[in-house]
Amino acid sequence: MNFLYPQNVISIIYLNHTNTGWKHRATFNMEITQSIKEAVAKAVSELYQHEVQESEVQVTPTRKEFEGDYTVLVFPFTRAAKKAPPVLAEELGNYLTENVDDIAGFNVIKGFLNLVISEAYWAKFLLSVAAQEDYGKHASNGKKAVVEYSSPNTNKPLHLGHIRNILLGWSMSQIFDAAGYEVKRVQIINDRGVHICKSMLAWQKYGEGNTPESLGKKGDHLVGEYYVVYNNEEKEQRAALEAAGDCDGEPQILQEAREMLRKWEANDPETRKLWATMNGWVYAGFNETYKNLGVSFDKLYYESETYLLGKDMIEKGLDKGVFYKESDGSVWTDLTDAKLDKKIVLRSDGTSVYLTQDLGTAQLRYEDYHMDKSIYVVGDEQDYHFNVLFELLKRLGESYADGLYHLSYGMVELPSGKMKSREGTVVDADDLMQEVVSIAREESLERGDVSGLTGERQEEAWRRIGMAALKFHMIRVTPRKKMLFDPKESVDIQGQSGPFVQYSYVRTKSVLAKAGDWDIDISAYQTPQPQEKELLTIIRKYPDTILEAAKNYDPSLIANYAYELAKSYNKFFHDVPILRAETEAGKGFRLTLTQVVGRVLTSALDLLGIEVPERM
RNA sequence: GGUCUCGUAGCUCAGCUGGAUAGAGCAGCUGACUUCUAAUCAGCAGGUCGCAGGUUCGAGUCCUGCCGGGAUCACCA
């Protein structure tokens, strides 16, 4: 931070500004589009005696091939005004030019009213942004959001699919934070069940007492290997049974796994001890992976502690008529009127199912946090489940039901086909991260040593670059779409990529470092270039983009925004001299612009969980 | 079969509540480093927005139907 614009500088500008016209507004409104909307609404009201909402007025940046900065669409008002679009546009244009101080002129093409913003506006806007250290972030709205993500099973290490989940979850939580929410990050750990017992059993049979320490291996990987061992064994036994003509028989090892689960549920000390030990190995491994991914959690829920929850909600639902009892004692719900089917919620022996458990955990979470929004980051194969879950909570009359959202994302596919964790054909999260960083290292070395960094600092830069490539690549795709994961493209560091955005940031830092300290009055700068206007137009969108991303639960909007800004800065950087600007005011303007761009890029990348390197 | 979801350039993806001649990147071809970082910039080439109707001043965007891919419709989680 080289300097801060004191508030009074801006006040002086306001003062000059108000002397010359726009009487409806006492202070300079940073939001030029908002001013335009208000003025258009007012104009339509005054000129044609027709009330319109500001939100009905569409203002967009003018397309490059036309003259002007912002464009108003007049089509929506033609009926009320009873005028042809060009005539109406002409009249509105005159009104706006006369009444809005920052509008210097206009032109009309068909029904499009292109407004030309005054040259003085841009410096004012830039100053107002520069005065805000955390520009783009919204003040607290007093609401609370809980984001649940990752939610792994403890029988295998994290893989590519989890990475998409984790990155989306983390980014979403960052975005909600920036949008003004108080955010809590949680995960529910699926730490019990037959699948957990399977790896326990295989380790017990074939593990020979090996531990992560004795083998020097990450705990989650070790446990995952025994899960594969189990599945291979089961497959062999099944094949043997079929060869013997017994197609309905159950493999011995599966029966043993079931038996182990029974013991676990009966609190058998031996089984519980093994379970605790092996889960401990897995947690240590997960924590390492989470740390490398740069994510964290405020609270962990363990399924072993929550899987019996939800029964009291069944009671409540029976009273309300949401559920009904079958003759065998099982409890069901009928959601056919909501295009959902009949679902069981309690077995005839009184035990609960997945759905029941989730009803209970939703309740528990609300008791813990009293959140306004609860976001579940879970793959789209569970769309149906969440539809049912949310519908039930609504019917049960839970106050928090409206704030529930399933952030559903598509499967990650590999060029070679689907991943199957049972068969071991997965892209391991740890391997992938390592790979991506080592490619960043190679690429960097190939380019020669331009960064000037050495040792640990260089290693850290490579790590950030590699991780940026991976993260950006996964977040830039709209969540609901399934995505093809091409390993080659994921480590791409040019074009539409994380490192591309980082590079722009590094450039801003480099220029600012060369500039040293400066203190220049930029309000005299009256000749903004097209490249500068474009950058400022993009910068203006940042706060809106954050809200949009939160509203749509879509981090990809931020990724695409960051790319757009970086691209625009690169062009500016190439075309326009900064340190050797024609005038002092110009130099100050461009340095300030550079500083603001650097800040917004860092901020946007931070929302994606991406860190910036100091050099590259 | 029911429900949901996706279909935009050779490939991977944008396209905000409907708005002007549908945009990027990669791959291909061509230019630009004695200059604030060329991990960059500029240009060329590449598209019946799955198909057919409808709504409207205007549809890639909304509605209906079809075609194709995926998911789901467990007393598993």
XYZ file of C-alpha atoms (C1' of nucleotides) in Angstrom:
693
model
C 0.000 0.000 0.000
C 1.706 3.154 -1.143
C -0.872 5.655 -0.083
C -4.465 6.154 0.808
C -6.736 8.745 -0.615
C -8.038 10.756 2.265
C -11.780 11.031 2.353
C -11.676 14.811 2.010
C -10.146 14.680 -1.457
C -13.250 12.973 -2.675
C -15.476 15.370 -0.798
C -13.946 18.277 -2.642
C -14.736 16.617 -5.895
C -18.327 16.145 -4.823
C -18.550 19.807 -4.021
C -17.375 20.949 -7.430
C -19.573 18.396 -8.935
C -22.799 19.475 -7.299
C -22.286 23.056 -8.305
C -22.760 22.290 -11.918
C -26.062 20.649 -12.354
C -27.636 17.438 -11.129
C -29.847 18.755 -8.416
C -31.509 15.517 -7.483
C -28.328 14.103 -6.059
C -26.123 15.660 -3.475
C -23.164 13.323 -3.594
C -21.232 11.585 -6.277
C -22.699 8.182 -6.824
C -20.046 5.637 -7.600
C -22.666 3.495 -9.195
C -23.115 5.231 -12.504
C -25.435 2.518 -13.758
C -27.614 3.039 -10.735
C -27.751 6.775 -11.407
C -28.769 6.087 -14.972
C -31.507 3.712 -13.919
C -32.924 6.163 -11.436
C -32.829 8.964 -13.960
C -34.501 6.911 -16.662
C -37.280 5.919 -14.283
C -37.732 9.552 -13.363
C -37.681 10.638 -16.987
C -40.340 8.161 -18.017
C -42.442 9.306 -15.116
C -42.053 13.022 -15.835
C -42.209 12.883 -19.597
C -44.867 10.228 -20.101
C -46.654 10.040 -16.735
C -45.869 6.369 -16.377
C -44.287 4.823 -13.305
C -41.519 2.280 -13.830
C -39.305 0.496 -11.362
C -35.590 1.182 -11.529
C -35.046 -2.542 -11.758
C -36.967 -2.582 -15.037
C -34.408 -0.315 -16.644
C -31.714 -2.259 -18.445
C -28.281 -0.655 -18.559
C -25.360 -2.477 -20.151
C -21.867 -1.472 -21.206
C -21.970 -0.275 -24.792
C -20.666 -2.748 -27.314
C -17.255 -1.885 -28.602
C -18.317 -1.238 -32.169
C -20.558 1.667 -31.136
C -19.776 5.035 -29.669
C -20.619 5.464 -26.012
C -19.977 3.904 -22.616
C -23.316 2.661 -21.345
C -26.429 1.702 -23.234
C -30.049 1.976 -22.163
C -32.651 -0.208 -23.824
C -35.760 1.827 -24.490
C -37.940 -0.937 -25.920
C -39.637 -1.693 -22.603
C -41.066 1.850 -22.438
C -42.305 2.309 -25.973
C -45.790 1.185 -25.124
C -46.192 3.495 -22.155
C -44.715 6.450 -24.017
C -46.603 5.685 -27.208
C -43.551 6.635 -29.213
C -41.395 4.847 -31.741
C -38.143 3.556 -30.210
C -35.785 6.048 -31.947
C -37.936 9.016 -30.975
C -38.263 7.829 -27.418
C -34.521 7.216 -27.199
C -33.853 10.700 -28.486
C -36.099 12.275 -25.865
C -34.688 10.192 -23.046
C -31.185 10.990 -24.222
C -31.876 14.694 -24.054
C -33.375 14.382 -20.615
C -30.464 12.356 -19.269
C -27.819 14.625 -20.740
C -29.509 17.577 -19.176
C -30.182 16.079 -15.787
C -27.395 13.653 -15.043
C -24.123 15.408 -14.588
C -21.812 12.623 -15.632
C -23.591 12.050 -18.902
C -21.903 14.179 -21.495
C -23.796 13.156 -24.587
C -25.585 10.365 -26.411
C -26.403 8.792 -29.712
C -29.290 6.656 -30.816
C -29.139 3.580 -32.972
C -32.493 1.926 -33.467
C -33.888 1.417 -29.974
C -30.533 1.636 -28.290
C -29.636 4.771 -26.401
C -25.859 4.954 -26.141
C -24.711 7.298 -23.412
C -21.352 8.980 -23.400
C -19.984 9.407 -19.901
C -18.041 12.539 -19.058
C -14.265 12.314 -19.102
C -14.148 13.496 -15.520
C -16.224 10.596 -14.258
C -13.548 7.954 -14.642
C -11.011 9.528 -12.318
C -13.717 10.132 -9.715
C -14.812 6.551 -9.902
C -11.267 5.266 -9.713
C -10.595 7.363 -6.621
C -13.684 6.121 -4.871
C -12.651 2.515 -5.499
C -9.066 3.131 -4.448
C -10.331 4.511 -1.155
C -11.894 1.174 -0.283
C -9.341 -1.322 0.917
C -11.676 -4.272 0.540
C -13.606 -3.047 -2.455
C -16.211 -5.498 -3.637
C -16.990 -7.078 -0.307
C -20.357 -6.303 1.195
C -21.074 -5.161 4.700
C -22.563 -7.691 7.070
C -26.204 -8.461 6.375
C -26.632 -10.048 9.775
C -27.351 -13.442 8.271
C -25.659 -16.725 8.813
C -24.814 -19.392 6.245
C -23.571 -22.908 6.830
C -21.751 -24.680 4.027
C -21.337 -28.423 4.199
C -18.749 -29.874 1.862
C -16.254 -32.695 1.348
C -18.047 -35.241 3.550
C -15.790 -38.210 2.799
C -15.965 -41.878 3.734
C -13.194 -43.083 5.980
C -12.339 -46.145 3.951
C -10.357 -44.538 1.163
C -8.333 -41.444 0.331
C -9.743 -38.331 -1.302
C -9.876 -38.346 -5.086
C -10.629 -36.053 -8.006
C -14.364 -36.035 -7.324
C -13.754 -34.819 -3.773
C -11.515 -32.098 -5.126
C -14.320 -30.611 -7.173
C -16.574 -30.823 -4.150
C -14.045 -29.279 -1.791
C -13.078 -26.458 -4.128
C -16.707 -25.584 -4.791
C -17.524 -25.712 -1.110
C -14.615 -23.597 -0.044
C -15.171 -21.048 -2.771
C -18.881 -20.873 -2.030
C -18.153 -20.208 1.619
C -15.728 -17.438 0.688
C -18.279 -15.888 -1.639
C -21.014 -15.903 0.967
C -18.610 -14.311 3.382
C -17.868 -11.573 0.843
C -21.571 -11.136 0.221
C -22.088 -10.214 3.857
C -22.954 -13.498 5.538
C -21.365 -14.951 8.612
C -20.193 -18.322 7.339
C -19.611 -21.646 9.041
C -17.941 -24.512 7.242
C -18.828 -28.031 8.239
C -18.487 -31.570 7.024
C -20.160 -34.764 7.973
C -17.783 -37.670 8.100
C -19.168 -41.010 7.024
C -17.188 -43.003 9.517
C -19.365 -46.071 9.973
C -21.074 -48.736 7.950
C -20.225 -51.953 6.136
C -17.876 -50.217 3.712
C -15.778 -49.045 6.641
C -15.755 -52.533 8.078
C -14.551 -53.909 4.783
C -11.193 -52.158 4.898
C -10.941 -52.921 8.618
C -11.510 -56.580 7.939
C -8.980 -56.746 5.123
C -6.371 -55.051 7.260
C -7.097 -57.421 10.134
C -6.687 -60.430 7.849
C -3.799 -59.336 5.664
C -2.365 -56.240 7.293
C 0.368 -58.010 9.263
C 0.271 -55.211 11.789
C 1.433 -52.592 9.321
C 0.834 -48.982 10.278
C 1.324 -45.664 8.491
C 4.419 -45.161 10.624
C 5.913 -48.568 9.928
C 5.428 -48.164 6.187
C 5.987 -44.426 5.994
C 2.698 -44.085 4.194
C -0.218 -41.671 4.529
C -2.908 -43.260 6.672
C -5.795 -42.697 4.273
C -3.812 -44.317 1.483
C -2.949 -47.299 3.628
C -6.577 -47.870 4.586
C -7.664 -47.344 0.983
C -5.341 -50.109 -0.151
C -7.053 -52.579 2.142
C -10.412 -51.509 0.786
C -9.172 -52.560 -2.636
C -7.762 -55.786 -1.152
C -11.184 -56.524 0.324
C -12.998 -55.941 -2.945
C -10.589 -58.124 -4.888
C -11.057 -60.902 -2.370
C -14.836 -60.584 -2.498
C -14.773 -60.684 -6.260
C -12.653 -63.829 -6.268
C -14.891 -65.586 -3.784
C -17.949 -64.638 -5.776
C -16.375 -65.994 -8.939
C -15.506 -69.196 -7.131
C -19.097 -69.587 -5.950
C -20.441 -69.037 -9.429
C -17.977 -71.518 -10.863
C -19.338 -74.022 -8.375
C -22.837 -73.306 -9.670
C -23.931 -71.325 -6.637
C -25.102 -68.040 -8.030
C -27.065 -66.868 -5.011
C -24.476 -67.681 -2.401
C -22.849 -64.900 -0.443
C -19.051 -64.678 -0.282
C -17.644 -65.650 3.064
C -15.768 -62.380 3.435
C -18.922 -60.315 2.984
C -20.579 -62.253 5.782
C -17.557 -61.520 7.924
C -17.832 -57.803 7.158
C -21.493 -57.852 8.178
C -20.592 -59.629 11.355
C -18.004 -56.979 12.084
C -20.618 -54.248 11.655
C -22.894 -56.049 14.089
C -20.077 -56.161 16.608
C -19.379 -52.486 16.046
C -22.995 -51.632 16.682
C -22.941 -53.778 19.804
C -19.991 -51.743 21.010
C -17.586 -54.667 20.961
C -14.397 -53.201 22.516
C -12.001 -54.961 20.155
C -13.859 -53.836 17.037
C -14.320 -50.304 18.321
C -10.632 -50.099 19.070
C -9.625 -51.203 15.589
C -12.176 -48.780 14.142
C -10.853 -45.873 16.181
C -7.268 -46.676 15.262
C -7.828 -46.971 11.542
C -10.083 -43.912 11.382
C -7.362 -42.026 13.214
C -4.946 -42.915 10.439
C -7.405 -41.694 7.867
C -8.059 -38.395 9.630
C -4.359 -37.649 9.798
C -4.178 -38.241 6.065
C -7.239 -36.136 5.311
C -5.927 -33.268 7.357
C -2.755 -33.226 5.337
C -4.746 -33.156 2.099
C -7.044 -30.400 3.359
C -4.055 -28.377 4.400
C -2.498 -28.715 0.979
C -5.770 -27.688 -0.604
C -5.899 -24.691 1.694
C -9.309 -25.426 3.201
C -10.587 -25.799 6.728
C -13.723 -26.523 8.739
C -15.386 -24.996 11.761
C -17.094 -28.176 12.839
C -17.066 -31.859 12.025
C -20.109 -34.041 12.390
C -19.489 -37.765 12.681
C -22.039 -40.128 11.312
C -21.225 -42.572 14.106
C -22.673 -39.980 16.448
C -25.624 -38.860 14.359
C -26.880 -41.970 12.586
C -29.494 -42.637 15.182
C -30.960 -39.135 14.989
C -34.194 -38.241 13.317
C -36.600 -40.600 15.038
C -38.209 -37.834 17.065
C -38.914 -36.074 13.804
C -40.720 -39.157 12.614
C -42.955 -38.937 15.674
C -43.657 -35.310 14.928
C -44.397 -36.128 11.289
C -46.779 -38.897 12.235
C -48.737 -36.430 14.350
C -48.835 -33.964 11.482
C -49.830 -36.605 8.981
C -46.668 -36.209 6.950
C -45.875 -39.867 7.607
C -48.024 -42.964 7.927
C -47.533 -46.407 9.375
C -47.792 -49.601 7.362
C -49.270 -52.747 8.858
C -45.778 -54.214 9.346
C -44.854 -51.233 11.514
C -42.642 -49.486 8.981
C -43.144 -45.768 8.481
C -43.537 -44.138 5.064
C -44.160 -40.841 3.414
C -46.155 -40.297 0.257
C -44.810 -37.513 -1.896
C -46.409 -38.512 -5.168
C -48.305 -35.212 -5.281
C -44.936 -33.458 -5.422
C -43.796 -35.706 -8.280
C -41.725 -37.684 -5.812
C -42.463 -41.246 -4.837
C -43.312 -43.023 -1.644
C -40.321 -43.352 0.608
C -39.654 -45.395 3.695
C -38.337 -43.472 6.685
C -38.352 -46.139 9.377
C -37.941 -49.864 8.899
C -40.378 -52.303 10.457
C -37.756 -53.137 13.097
C -37.674 -49.459 14.026
C -34.252 -48.688 12.606
C -33.714 -45.617 10.503
C -32.536 -45.090 6.949
C -30.319 -42.477 5.297
C -33.204 -40.069 4.855
C -34.189 -40.256 8.518
C -30.631 -39.593 9.526
C -30.442 -36.523 7.301
C -33.662 -35.165 8.785
C -32.011 -35.472 12.149
C -28.739 -33.866 11.143
C -30.558 -30.959 9.484
C -32.337 -30.382 12.775
C -29.119 -30.721 14.745
C -27.365 -28.258 12.496
C -30.126 -25.734 12.939
C -29.935 -26.121 16.687
C -26.178 -25.579 16.502
C -26.190 -22.526 14.266
C -29.666 -21.083 13.693
C -28.518 -20.325 10.184
C -30.529 -18.528 7.523
C -28.991 -20.549 4.750
C -27.714 -24.074 4.710
C -25.826 -25.202 1.647
C -25.081 -28.834 0.977
C -22.328 -29.373 -1.567
C -23.117 -32.857 -2.806
C -22.908 -34.563 -6.205
C -25.890 -34.568 -8.539
C -26.482 -38.284 -8.115
C -28.210 -37.222 -4.919
C -30.563 -34.678 -6.476
C -33.524 -36.889 -5.777
C -32.538 -37.482 -2.183
C -32.286 -33.780 -1.464
C -35.559 -33.019 -3.181
C -37.207 -35.490 -0.854
C -35.321 -34.257 2.194
C -36.166 -30.601 1.643
C -39.768 -31.384 0.777
C -40.154 -33.323 4.010
C -38.633 -30.568 6.134
C -41.005 -28.128 4.510
C -43.984 -30.337 5.261
C -42.800 -30.796 8.803
C -43.037 -27.029 9.052
C -39.404 -26.451 9.984
C -38.656 -22.742 9.948
C -35.298 -23.198 8.254
C -36.657 -25.256 5.350
C -36.702 -22.354 2.918
C -33.020 -21.624 3.461
C -31.866 -25.061 2.409
C -30.001 -25.453 -0.836
C -28.406 -28.420 -2.514
C -25.386 -27.197 -4.464
C -25.423 -30.024 -6.916
C -22.479 -30.603 -9.186
C -21.862 -32.932 -12.078
C -19.528 -35.847 -12.086
C -15.899 -35.423 -13.023
C -15.091 -37.624 -15.956
C -11.740 -38.690 -17.270
C -10.918 -39.009 -20.965
C -10.399 -42.712 -20.265
C -13.839 -43.135 -18.725
C -15.323 -43.278 -15.268
C -13.452 -43.518 -12.030
C -14.150 -46.510 -9.850
C -12.745 -46.367 -6.384
C -13.528 -50.020 -5.779
C -11.249 -50.917 -8.649
C -8.573 -48.421 -7.807
C -8.936 -46.519 -11.107
C -9.130 -43.116 -9.506
C -7.126 -39.958 -9.720
C -5.802 -39.561 -6.211
C -6.040 -36.059 -4.750
C -2.543 -36.053 -3.276
C -0.931 -37.409 -6.433
C -2.730 -34.844 -8.524
C -1.623 -31.915 -6.404
C 1.931 -33.111 -6.468
C 1.807 -33.566 -10.220
C 0.400 -30.138 -10.862
C 3.052 -28.429 -8.753
C 5.880 -30.326 -10.365
C 4.653 -29.302 -13.799
C 4.567 -25.670 -12.704
C 8.145 -26.117 -11.540
C 9.250 -27.632 -14.848
C 7.545 -24.955 -16.910
C 9.081 -22.250 -14.798
C 12.572 -23.658 -15.129
C 12.095 -24.007 -18.857
C 11.370 -20.312 -19.107
C 14.654 -19.504 -17.467
C 15.153 -17.836 -14.163
C 13.259 -14.595 -14.617
C 11.524 -14.558 -11.278
C 14.596 -13.719 -9.236
C 13.296 -15.933 -6.456
C 15.354 -18.638 -4.819
C 15.005 -21.531 -2.450
C 11.869 -21.811 -0.403
C 10.290 -18.688 -1.833
C 10.606 -20.057 -5.333
C 9.266 -23.426 -4.234
C 6.311 -21.633 -2.659
C 5.648 -19.688 -5.853
C 5.628 -22.919 -7.864
C 3.245 -24.469 -5.412
C 0.865 -21.534 -5.729
C 1.069 -21.565 -9.500
C 0.438 -25.286 -9.796
C -2.457 -25.197 -7.361
C -3.907 -22.194 -9.174
C -3.908 -24.129 -12.426
C -5.773 -27.018 -10.823
C -8.246 -24.946 -8.842
C -9.129 -22.522 -11.587
C -9.569 -25.328 -14.064
C -12.091 -27.040 -11.816
C -14.017 -23.998 -10.637
C -14.444 -22.224 -13.948
C -17.044 -24.735 -15.096
C -20.634 -24.166 -13.961
C -21.183 -26.611 -11.076
C -24.260 -28.359 -12.401
C -22.508 -29.420 -15.552
C -20.499 -32.569 -15.506
C -16.964 -31.852 -16.495
C -14.326 -33.594 -18.463
C -11.052 -33.636 -16.627
C -8.163 -33.741 -19.010
C -4.991 -33.882 -16.904
C -3.053 -32.093 -19.615
C -5.435 -29.153 -19.655
C -5.719 -28.961 -15.897
C -2.076 -28.016 -15.628
C -2.258 -25.603 -18.503
C -0.769 -22.341 -17.408
C -1.583 -20.186 -20.371
C -4.786 -18.843 -21.773
C -7.916 -19.193 -19.666
C -6.136 -20.412 -16.552
C -5.275 -19.635 -12.968
C -1.653 -18.768 -13.729
C -2.839 -16.350 -16.426
C -4.698 -14.388 -13.758
C -1.779 -14.665 -11.355
C 0.542 -13.355 -14.026
C -1.519 -10.209 -14.418
C -1.380 -9.690 -10.690
C 2.402 -10.159 -10.650
C 2.653 -7.542 -13.365
C 0.750 -5.027 -11.258
C 3.099 -5.714 -8.369
C 6.110 -5.328 -10.571
C 5.051 -1.949 -11.916
C 4.121 -0.660 -8.482
C 7.459 -1.783 -7.093
C 9.253 0.099 -9.824
C 7.148 3.189 -9.254
C 8.209 3.493 -5.643
C 6.239 5.980 -3.582
C 4.039 8.388 -5.379
C 1.503 10.997 -4.442
C -0.127 12.468 -7.486
C -3.398 14.297 -7.848
C -5.174 12.372 -10.556
C -8.416 14.338 -10.663
C -6.890 16.434 -13.442
C -6.728 13.392 -15.694
C -9.406 14.027 -18.297
C -8.352 11.818 -21.164
C -9.095 8.223 -20.232
C -8.173 5.761 -22.966
C -10.538 3.045 -24.167
C -8.412 0.432 -22.403
C -8.733 2.358 -19.160
C -12.470 2.789 -19.489
C -12.855 -0.885 -20.203
C -10.893 -1.810 -17.085
C -12.951 0.523 -14.944
C -16.164 -0.818 -16.404
C -15.087 -4.311 -15.424
C -13.982 -3.174 -11.982
C -17.380 -1.577 -11.432
C -19.011 -4.976 -11.911
C -17.055 -6.673 -9.141
C -19.412 -6.082 -6.182
C -22.394 -7.103 -8.321
C -20.597 -10.211 -9.481
C -20.062 -11.327 -5.894
C -23.765 -10.953 -5.146
C -24.644 -12.729 -8.357
C -22.331 -15.625 -7.518
C -23.897 -15.932 -4.072
C -27.432 -15.668 -5.411
C -26.819 -18.313 -8.045
C -24.569 -20.459 -5.853
C -22.031 -20.374 -8.635
C -18.305 -19.803 -8.023
C -17.601 -20.107 -11.736
C -18.926 -16.564 -12.138
C -16.022 -15.320 -10.040
C -13.501 -17.398 -11.973
C -14.740 -16.024 -15.263
C -14.780 -12.529 -13.857
C -11.177 -12.786 -12.693
C -10.145 -13.966 -16.129
C -11.983 -11.128 -17.830
C -10.286 -8.557 -15.624
C -6.842 -10.110 -16.047
C -7.238 -10.224 -19.795
C -8.274 -6.601 -19.907
C -5.339 -5.563 -17.744
C -2.895 -7.453 -19.936
C -4.150 -5.537 -22.925
C -3.912 -2.245 -21.079
C -0.432 -3.174 -19.908
C 0.641 -3.889 -23.453
C -0.944 -0.855 -25.101
C -0.599 1.946 -22.588
C 2.574 3.249 -20.936
C 2.222 3.547 -17.171
C 5.462 4.846 -15.709
C 6.185 6.773 -18.870
C 2.736 8.254 -19.229
C 2.438 11.538 -21.141
C 1.471 13.542 -18.068
C 1.951 13.286 -14.320
C -1.786 13.014 -13.779
C -1.841 10.225 -16.337
C 0.898 8.384 -14.533
C -0.912 8.734 -11.236
C -4.163 7.569 -12.782
C -2.561 4.487 -14.289
C -0.655 3.609 -11.151
C -3.829 3.906 -9.135
C -5.647 1.819 -11.707
C -2.870 -0.762 -11.532
C -3.101 -0.841 -7.783
C -6.864 -1.285 -7.851
C -6.646 -4.055 -10.446
C -4.060 -5.842 -8.315
C -6.352 -5.636 -5.329
C -9.427 -6.867 -7.144
C -7.488 -9.739 -8.723
C -6.146 -10.826 -5.341
C -9.600 -10.564 -3.856
C -11.300 -12.519 -6.626
C -8.651 -15.237 -6.548
C -9.023 -15.424 -2.797
C -12.711 -16.155 -3.290
C -11.611 -19.134 -5.362
C -9.114 -20.286 -2.767
C -6.199 -19.302 -4.977
C -3.118 -17.555 -3.607
C -0.935 -15.221 -5.639
C 2.816 -15.710 -6.060
C 5.123 -12.740 -5.529
C 6.858 -13.285 -8.852
C 6.631 -15.637 -11.765
C -41.184 -46.281 -18.450
C -41.447 -41.679 -14.683
C -38.548 -37.524 -12.917
C -34.283 -34.328 -13.186
C -30.247 -32.505 -16.018
C -27.005 -31.375 -20.126
C -26.576 -30.516 -25.793
C -23.093 -23.461 -28.388
C -16.353 -23.623 -33.168
C -12.161 -29.779 -34.210
C -11.539 -29.885 -28.332
C -12.646 -27.488 -23.264
C -15.955 -23.794 -21.833
C -18.530 -18.345 -21.399
C -23.017 -16.018 -22.814
C -26.348 -11.796 -16.391
C -33.480 -11.181 -15.065
C -35.059 -12.292 -23.584
C -31.824 -7.180 -26.714
C -27.370 -4.695 -31.625
C -23.048 -8.633 -36.196
C -23.164 -15.464 -30.559
C -17.693 -14.761 -27.270
C -12.927 -16.833 -24.895
C -9.009 -20.445 -24.391
C -6.639 -24.794 -26.531
C -5.198 -26.985 -31.137
C -3.703 -24.739 -36.608
C -1.548 -20.567 -39.475
C 0.892 -15.288 -39.159
C 3.095 -11.186 -36.786
C 5.181 -8.352 -32.032
C 10.584 -8.886 -26.774
C 17.589 -3.062 -26.893
C 11.027 -0.873 -23.793
C 6.585 -1.112 -17.025
C 7.673 -9.336 -16.764
C 6.387 -12.485 -24.218
C 3.298 -17.545 -18.428
C 1.859 -11.663 -22.698
C -0.317 -8.975 -26.959
C -2.284 -8.491 -32.085
C -4.210 -10.870 -36.551
C -6.206 -15.097 -39.831
C -9.203 -19.309 -40.004
C -13.141 -21.954 -37.608
C -20.514 -21.923 -35.500
C -27.571 -24.577 -39.419
C -26.392 -22.276 -30.800
C -29.163 -30.894 -31.173
C -34.055 -30.814 -34.392
C -39.147 -28.858 -35.215
C -42.871 -25.681 -33.830
C -44.745 -21.567 -30.561
C -44.730 -16.762 -27.566
C -42.678 -11.322 -29.094
C -40.924 -5.476 -31.831
C -36.783 -9.043 -30.787
C -35.137 -16.074 -28.813
C -28.663 -19.367 -27.788
C -31.786 -17.492 -23.533
C -38.911 -18.470 -22.273
C -42.974 -22.581 -23.639
C -44.318 -27.426 -26.100
C -42.869 -31.791 -28.659
C -39.043 -34.844 -30.524
C -33.623 -36.698 -30.893
C -28.997 -37.722 -28.274
C -25.770 -38.097 -23.562
C -25.857 -38.470 -18.147
C -28.109 -39.110 -13.297
C -31.957 -41.088 -10.428
C -36.491 -43.806 -9.281
C -32.932 -49.263 -2.601
C -35.880 -51.340 4.012
C -27.004 -48.671 0.908
C -24.978 -44.285 2.717
